[in-house]
């Protein structure tokens, strides 16, 4: 089976307790979280993989990256 690598922009929001909530604008409803940056990133990678696998099983198109404009971008 042929595997294609895709890249998606993720938005990492730091919560007041120090944990992170992560969303993927190109994949509506694909959300995860983690107690720290690395855990949140690992968890969203798993969520993206599951999201795409489900779309393929349902024979639905896999979205491509969409442009995201940030009001006040912060690079960490």
GROMACS .gro file of C-alpha atoms in nm:
model
   76
    1UNK     CA    1   0.000   0.000   0.000
    2UNK     CA    2   0.132   0.343  -0.095
    3UNK     CA    3   0.173   0.594   0.187
    4UNK     CA    4   0.161   0.967   0.131
    5UNK     CA    5   0.294   1.215   0.383
    6UNK     CA    6   0.080   1.521   0.436
    7UNK     CA    7   0.147   1.827   0.649
    8UNK     CA    8  -0.116   2.020   0.836
    9UNK     CA    9  -0.099   2.340   1.034
   10UNK     CA   10  -0.190   2.289   1.398
   11UNK     CA   11  -0.291   2.561   1.641
   12UNK     CA   12  -0.161   2.513   1.995
   13UNK     CA   13  -0.348   2.707   2.263
   14UNK     CA   14  -0.199   2.716   2.610
   15UNK     CA   15  -0.462   2.676   2.880
   16UNK     CA   16  -0.455   2.853   3.217
   17UNK     CA   17  -0.340   2.532   3.388
   18UNK     CA   18  -0.039   2.503   3.153
   19UNK     CA   19  -0.180   2.226   2.936
   20UNK     CA   20  -0.238   2.270   2.561
   21UNK     CA   21  -0.542   2.229   2.338
   22UNK     CA   22  -0.459   2.161   1.975
   23UNK     CA   23  -0.680   2.203   1.667
   24UNK     CA   24  -0.626   2.137   1.297
   25UNK     CA   25  -0.805   2.402   1.087
   26UNK     CA   26  -0.795   2.184   0.772
   27UNK     CA   27  -0.959   1.891   0.953
   28UNK     CA   28  -1.284   2.014   1.111
   29UNK     CA   29  -1.340   1.859   1.452
   30UNK     CA   30  -0.986   1.723   1.482
   31UNK     CA   31  -0.891   1.835   1.833
   32UNK     CA   32  -0.661   1.698   2.100
   33UNK     CA   33  -0.480   1.811   2.412
   34UNK     CA   34  -0.179   1.739   2.627
   35UNK     CA   35  -0.035   1.828   2.964
   36UNK     CA   36   0.269   1.983   2.792
   37UNK     CA   37   0.381   2.094   2.442
   38UNK     CA   38   0.541   1.762   2.344
   39UNK     CA   39   0.250   1.551   2.468
   40UNK     CA   40  -0.002   1.774   2.291
   41UNK     CA   41   0.193   1.749   1.965
   42UNK     CA   42   0.220   1.368   1.994
   43UNK     CA   43  -0.152   1.343   2.069
   44UNK     CA   44  -0.258   1.558   1.773
   45UNK     CA   45  -0.038   1.352   1.540
   46UNK     CA   46  -0.232   1.044   1.654
   47UNK     CA   47  -0.563   1.228   1.616
   48UNK     CA   48  -0.473   1.337   1.261
   49UNK     CA   49  -0.377   0.980   1.166
   50UNK     CA   50  -0.707   0.847   1.304
   51UNK     CA   51  -0.907   1.121   1.133
   52UNK     CA   52  -0.749   1.047   0.794
   53UNK     CA   53  -0.782   0.670   0.839
   54UNK     CA   54  -1.153   0.711   0.912
   55UNK     CA   55  -1.205   0.928   0.604
   56UNK     CA   56  -1.033   0.667   0.388
   57UNK     CA   57  -1.239   0.383   0.535
   58UNK     CA   58  -1.554   0.584   0.459
   59UNK     CA   59  -1.418   0.655   0.108
   60UNK     CA   60  -1.438   1.029   0.171
   61UNK     CA   61  -1.186   1.281   0.037
   62UNK     CA   62  -0.896   1.375   0.261
   63UNK     CA   63  -0.875   1.755   0.297
   64UNK     CA   64  -0.561   1.933   0.192
   65UNK     CA   65  -0.402   2.217   0.384
   66UNK     CA   66  -0.595   2.542   0.401
   67UNK     CA   67  -0.440   2.883   0.459
   68UNK     CA   68  -0.461   2.999   0.817
   69UNK     CA   69  -0.423   3.366   0.910
   70UNK     CA   70  -0.349   3.441   1.273
   71UNK     CA   71  -0.460   3.766   1.428
   72UNK     CA   72  -0.166   3.781   1.668
   73UNK     CA   73   0.079   3.506   1.566
   74UNK     CA   74   0.313   3.373   1.830
   75UNK     CA   75   0.595   3.143   1.732
   76UNK     CA   76   0.720   2.912   2.003
   0.00000   0.00000   0.00000
